Amino acid sequence: MKVELTLNGRPAGLDVRSDEMLLAALRREGLNSVRETCAIGVCGACTVLVDGEPVSGCLTLAATVAGREVTTVEGLGESDPVLRAFNEAHAFQCGWCTPGFVLTAKAMRPGDDVREALGGNLCRCGCYVKIEEAVRQCVS
Ligand code: FES
Ligand code: FES
């Protein structure tokens, strides 16, 4: 089936199976910042924004994003304030989990509890202190 949506700010059409997850569909489009790790909604590595809210790509049927706005890290500009904050805080080691954290941070509002908001994102490198530092800069 064809799913028409807005993908990273542009109209797009994804050819998907009815049982296919958004994670697989986006990666097939070359959006490899969307990472498959646990594939059961636990780690946050596959986080994307749907209409500005973070969702797990591994748990979201691709067909359900028809008519909606999907954002991955590839859709952020180089001057994006969250990306800049992560760079300035050196908030990564291997970088595997970074796109998911960045997109979760994009959806945060001033005053949100940083630890609580990032609770669904796991970092195996253990960069939490730097990541929290970067995100605090963005929501303070
Ligand atoms: S790969 Fe989707 S939450 Fe882990
Ligand atoms: S930076 Fe390596 S898993 Fe998070």
PDB file of C-alpha atoms and ligand atoms in Angstrom:
ATOM      1  CA  MET A   1       0.000   0.000   0.000  1.00  0.00           C
ATOM      2  CA  LYS A   2       1.041   3.592  -0.527  1.00  0.00           C
ATOM      3  CA  VAL A   3       1.262   5.860   2.502  1.00  0.00           C
ATOM      4  CA  GLU A   4       1.293   9.578   1.759  1.00  0.00           C
ATOM      5  CA  LEU A   5       2.779  11.727   4.490  1.00  0.00           C
ATOM      6  CA  THR A   6       5.020  14.670   5.195  1.00  0.00           C
ATOM      7  CA  LEU A   7       8.503  13.293   5.802  1.00  0.00           C
ATOM      8  CA  ASN A   8      11.153  15.649   7.106  1.00  0.00           C
ATOM      9  CA  GLY A   9       9.206  18.631   5.865  1.00  0.00           C
ATOM     10  CA  ARG A  10       8.463  17.333   2.370  1.00  0.00           C
ATOM     11  CA  PRO A  11       5.550  15.429   0.833  1.00  0.00           C
ATOM     12  CA  ALA A  12       6.486  11.768   0.477  1.00  0.00           C
ATOM     13  CA  GLY A  13       5.001   8.406  -0.377  1.00  0.00           C
ATOM     14  CA  LEU A  14       6.086   5.177   1.292  1.00  0.00           C
ATOM     15  CA  ASP A  15       5.336   1.782  -0.247  1.00  0.00           C
ATOM     16  CA  VAL A  16       4.647  -0.424   2.743  1.00  0.00           C
ATOM     17  CA  ARG A  17       3.088  -3.731   3.662  1.00  0.00           C
ATOM     18  CA  SER A  18       0.031  -3.496   5.896  1.00  0.00           C
ATOM     19  CA  ASP A  19       1.930  -5.230   8.731  1.00  0.00           C
ATOM     20  CA  GLU A  20       5.155  -3.261   8.304  1.00  0.00           C
ATOM     21  CA  MET A  21       6.569  -1.082  11.056  1.00  0.00           C
ATOM     22  CA  LEU A  22       7.587   2.526  10.507  1.00  0.00           C
ATOM     23  CA  LEU A  23      11.169   1.709  11.524  1.00  0.00           C
ATOM     24  CA  ALA A  24      11.650  -0.651   8.576  1.00  0.00           C
ATOM     25  CA  ALA A  25       9.881   1.650   6.122  1.00  0.00           C
ATOM     26  CA  LEU A  26      12.021   4.654   7.081  1.00  0.00           C
ATOM     27  CA  ARG A  27      15.276   2.722   6.945  1.00  0.00           C
ATOM     28  CA  ARG A  28      14.351   1.489   3.465  1.00  0.00           C
ATOM     29  CA  GLU A  29      14.059   5.166   2.508  1.00  0.00           C
ATOM     30  CA  GLY A  30      17.677   5.612   3.585  1.00  0.00           C
ATOM     31  CA  LEU A  31      16.838   7.279   6.897  1.00  0.00           C
ATOM     32  CA  ASN A  32      19.380   5.237   8.809  1.00  0.00           C
ATOM     33  CA  SER A  33      19.408   7.446  11.882  1.00  0.00           C
ATOM     34  CA  VAL A  34      16.334   5.447  12.907  1.00  0.00           C
ATOM     35  CA  ARG A  35      18.024   2.534  14.645  1.00  0.00           C
ATOM     36  CA  GLU A  36      16.745  -0.947  15.338  1.00  0.00           C
ATOM     37  CA  THR A  37      18.022  -2.279  18.635  1.00  0.00           C
ATOM     38  CA  CYS A  38      15.499  -3.973  20.941  1.00  0.00           C
ATOM     39  CA  ALA A  39      12.582  -3.980  18.432  1.00  0.00           C
ATOM     40  CA  ILE A  40      10.137  -4.277  21.356  1.00  0.00           C
ATOM     41  CA  GLY A  41       9.675  -0.635  22.387  1.00  0.00           C
ATOM     42  CA  VAL A  42      12.140  -0.594  25.254  1.00  0.00           C
ATOM     43  CA  CYS A  43      15.317   1.224  24.172  1.00  0.00           C
ATOM     44  CA  GLY A  44      14.219   4.351  22.288  1.00  0.00           C
ATOM     45  CA  ALA A  45      16.825   3.960  19.533  1.00  0.00           C
ATOM     46  CA  CYS A  46      14.087   3.951  16.887  1.00  0.00           C
ATOM     47  CA  THR A  47      12.407   7.136  18.174  1.00  0.00           C
ATOM     48  CA  VAL A  48      10.899   9.409  15.528  1.00  0.00           C
ATOM     49  CA  LEU A  49       8.519  12.349  15.830  1.00  0.00           C
ATOM     50  CA  VAL A  50       4.983  11.923  14.547  1.00  0.00           C
ATOM     51  CA  ASP A  51       3.192  15.272  14.538  1.00  0.00           C
ATOM     52  CA  GLY A  52       5.872  16.472  16.932  1.00  0.00           C
ATOM     53  CA  GLU A  53       5.484  13.680  19.499  1.00  0.00           C
ATOM     54  CA  PRO A  54       8.088  10.962  20.030  1.00  0.00           C
ATOM     55  CA  VAL A  55       7.030   7.418  19.126  1.00  0.00           C
ATOM     56  CA  SER A  56       8.873   4.130  18.800  1.00  0.00           C
ATOM     57  CA  GLY A  57       9.269   3.309  15.125  1.00  0.00           C
ATOM     58  CA  CYS A  58       9.472  -0.388  15.991  1.00  0.00           C
ATOM     59  CA  LEU A  59       5.976  -0.343  17.501  1.00  0.00           C
ATOM     60  CA  THR A  60       4.263   1.999  15.045  1.00  0.00           C
ATOM     61  CA  LEU A  61       2.619   0.534  11.983  1.00  0.00           C
ATOM     62  CA  ALA A  62       3.791   2.463   8.939  1.00  0.00           C
ATOM     63  CA  ALA A  63       0.234   2.630   7.638  1.00  0.00           C
ATOM     64  CA  THR A  64      -0.837   4.698  10.667  1.00  0.00           C
ATOM     65  CA  VAL A  65       1.276   7.708   9.682  1.00  0.00           C
ATOM     66  CA  ALA A  66      -0.755   8.418   6.553  1.00  0.00           C
ATOM     67  CA  GLY A  67      -1.438  12.154   6.391  1.00  0.00           C
ATOM     68  CA  ARG A  68       0.840  12.885   9.323  1.00  0.00           C
ATOM     69  CA  GLU A  69       4.151  14.648   9.739  1.00  0.00           C
ATOM     70  CA  VAL A  70       7.128  12.389  10.479  1.00  0.00           C
ATOM     71  CA  THR A  71      10.510  13.770  11.476  1.00  0.00           C
ATOM     72  CA  THR A  72      13.830  11.969  11.782  1.00  0.00           C
ATOM     73  CA  VAL A  73      17.212  13.445  12.655  1.00  0.00           C
ATOM     74  CA  GLU A  74      17.940  13.759   8.924  1.00  0.00           C
ATOM     75  CA  GLY A  75      15.197  16.384   8.823  1.00  0.00           C
ATOM     76  CA  LEU A  76      16.869  18.670  11.342  1.00  0.00           C
ATOM     77  CA  GLY A  77      19.073  21.451  10.093  1.00  0.00           C
ATOM     78  CA  GLU A  78      22.755  21.607  11.007  1.00  0.00           C
ATOM     79  CA  SER A  79      22.017  24.619  13.168  1.00  0.00           C
ATOM     80  CA  ASP A  80      19.314  22.818  15.100  1.00  0.00           C
ATOM     81  CA  PRO A  81      19.655  23.934  18.747  1.00  0.00           C
ATOM     82  CA  VAL A  82      19.334  20.403  20.166  1.00  0.00           C
ATOM     83  CA  LEU A  83      22.015  19.044  17.826  1.00  0.00           C
ATOM     84  CA  ARG A  84      24.236  21.981  18.745  1.00  0.00           C
ATOM     85  CA  ALA A  85      23.704  21.347  22.457  1.00  0.00           C
ATOM     86  CA  PHE A  86      24.623  17.650  22.050  1.00  0.00           C
ATOM     87  CA  ASN A  87      27.768  18.605  20.151  1.00  0.00           C
ATOM     88  CA  GLU A  88      28.785  21.251  22.657  1.00  0.00           C
ATOM     89  CA  ALA A  89      28.242  18.907  25.612  1.00  0.00           C
ATOM     90  CA  HIS A  90      29.996  15.969  23.820  1.00  0.00           C
ATOM     91  CA  ALA A  91      26.871  14.038  24.704  1.00  0.00           C
ATOM     92  CA  PHE A  92      27.752  10.802  22.927  1.00  0.00           C
ATOM     93  CA  GLN A  93      30.397   8.153  22.510  1.00  0.00           C
ATOM     94  CA  CYS A  94      29.432   5.670  19.783  1.00  0.00           C
ATOM     95  CA  GLY A  95      26.433   7.795  18.785  1.00  0.00           C
ATOM     96  CA  TRP A  96      24.109   4.825  18.249  1.00  0.00           C
ATOM     97  CA  CYS A  97      21.432   6.066  20.586  1.00  0.00           C
ATOM     98  CA  THR A  98      21.914   9.771  19.880  1.00  0.00           C
ATOM     99  CA  PRO A  99      19.183  10.293  17.238  1.00  0.00           C
ATOM    100  CA  GLY A 100      16.542   8.894  19.570  1.00  0.00           C
ATOM    101  CA  PHE A 101      17.674  11.119  22.416  1.00  0.00           C
ATOM    102  CA  VAL A 102      17.778  14.172  20.147  1.00  0.00           C
ATOM    103  CA  LEU A 103      14.223  13.618  18.931  1.00  0.00           C
ATOM    104  CA  THR A 104      12.910  12.989  22.442  1.00  0.00           C
ATOM    105  CA  ALA A 105      14.588  16.237  23.487  1.00  0.00           C
ATOM    106  CA  LYS A 106      13.023  18.063  20.511  1.00  0.00           C
ATOM    107  CA  ALA A 107       9.579  17.241  21.899  1.00  0.00           C
ATOM    108  CA  MET A 108      10.334  18.494  25.403  1.00  0.00           C
ATOM    109  CA  ARG A 109       8.903  21.708  26.774  1.00  0.00           C
ATOM    110  CA  PRO A 110      10.541  24.194  29.146  1.00  0.00           C
ATOM    111  CA  GLY A 111      10.178  22.944  32.698  1.00  0.00           C
ATOM    112  CA  ASP A 112       9.858  19.250  31.767  1.00  0.00           C
ATOM    113  CA  ASP A 113      11.700  16.844  34.051  1.00  0.00           C
ATOM    114  CA  VAL A 114      14.733  15.807  31.995  1.00  0.00           C
ATOM    115  CA  ARG A 115      15.292  12.402  33.613  1.00  0.00           C
ATOM    116  CA  GLU A 116      11.650  11.474  33.389  1.00  0.00           C
ATOM    117  CA  ALA A 117      11.373  12.600  29.763  1.00  0.00           C
ATOM    118  CA  LEU A 118      14.479  10.636  28.763  1.00  0.00           C
ATOM    119  CA  GLY A 119      13.408   7.540  30.701  1.00  0.00           C
ATOM    120  CA  GLY A 120      12.436   5.692  27.527  1.00  0.00           C
ATOM    121  CA  ASN A 121      15.837   6.159  25.899  1.00  0.00           C
ATOM    122  CA  LEU A 122      18.701   3.855  26.832  1.00  0.00           C
ATOM    123  CA  CYS A 123      22.375   4.557  26.192  1.00  0.00           C
ATOM    124  CA  ARG A 124      24.642   1.549  26.311  1.00  0.00           C
ATOM    125  CA  CYS A 125      27.724   3.763  26.344  1.00  0.00           C
ATOM    126  CA  GLY A 126      26.447   5.284  29.569  1.00  0.00           C
ATOM    127  CA  CYS A 127      26.622   8.898  28.394  1.00  0.00           C
ATOM    128  CA  TYR A 128      23.698   9.930  30.540  1.00  0.00           C
ATOM    129  CA  VAL A 129      25.444  12.734  32.406  1.00  0.00           C
ATOM    130  CA  LYS A 130      26.477  14.510  29.197  1.00  0.00           C
ATOM    131  CA  ILE A 131      23.145  13.838  27.528  1.00  0.00           C
ATOM    132  CA  GLU A 132      21.266  15.283  30.476  1.00  0.00           C
ATOM    133  CA  GLU A 133      23.583  18.286  30.421  1.00  0.00           C
ATOM    134  CA  ALA A 134      22.793  18.869  26.730  1.00  0.00           C
ATOM    135  CA  VAL A 135      19.049  18.443  27.160  1.00  0.00           C
ATOM    136  CA  ARG A 136      18.953  20.707  30.225  1.00  0.00           C
ATOM    137  CA  GLN A 137      20.472  23.464  28.097  1.00  0.00           C
ATOM    138  CA  CYS A 138      17.630  23.035  25.610  1.00  0.00           C
ATOM    139  CA  VAL A 139      14.725  23.094  28.037  1.00  0.00           C
ATOM    140  CA  SER A 140      15.962  25.615  30.587  1.00  0.00           C
TER     141      SER A 140
HETATM  142  S1  FES B   1      14.237  -0.538  18.640  1.00  0.00           S
HETATM  143 FE1  FES B   1      12.360   0.438  19.043  1.00  0.00          FE
HETATM  144  S2  FES B   1      12.368   0.879  21.153  1.00  0.00           S
HETATM  145 FE2  FES B   1      14.160  -0.304  20.802  1.00  0.00          FE
HETATM  146  S1  FES B   2      26.316   6.814  22.691  1.00  0.00           S
HETATM  147 FE1  FES B   2      26.684   4.697  22.451  1.00  0.00          FE
HETATM  148  S2  FES B   2      24.834   3.749  22.997  1.00  0.00           S
HETATM  149 FE2  FES B   2      24.531   5.823  23.477  1.00  0.00          FE
END
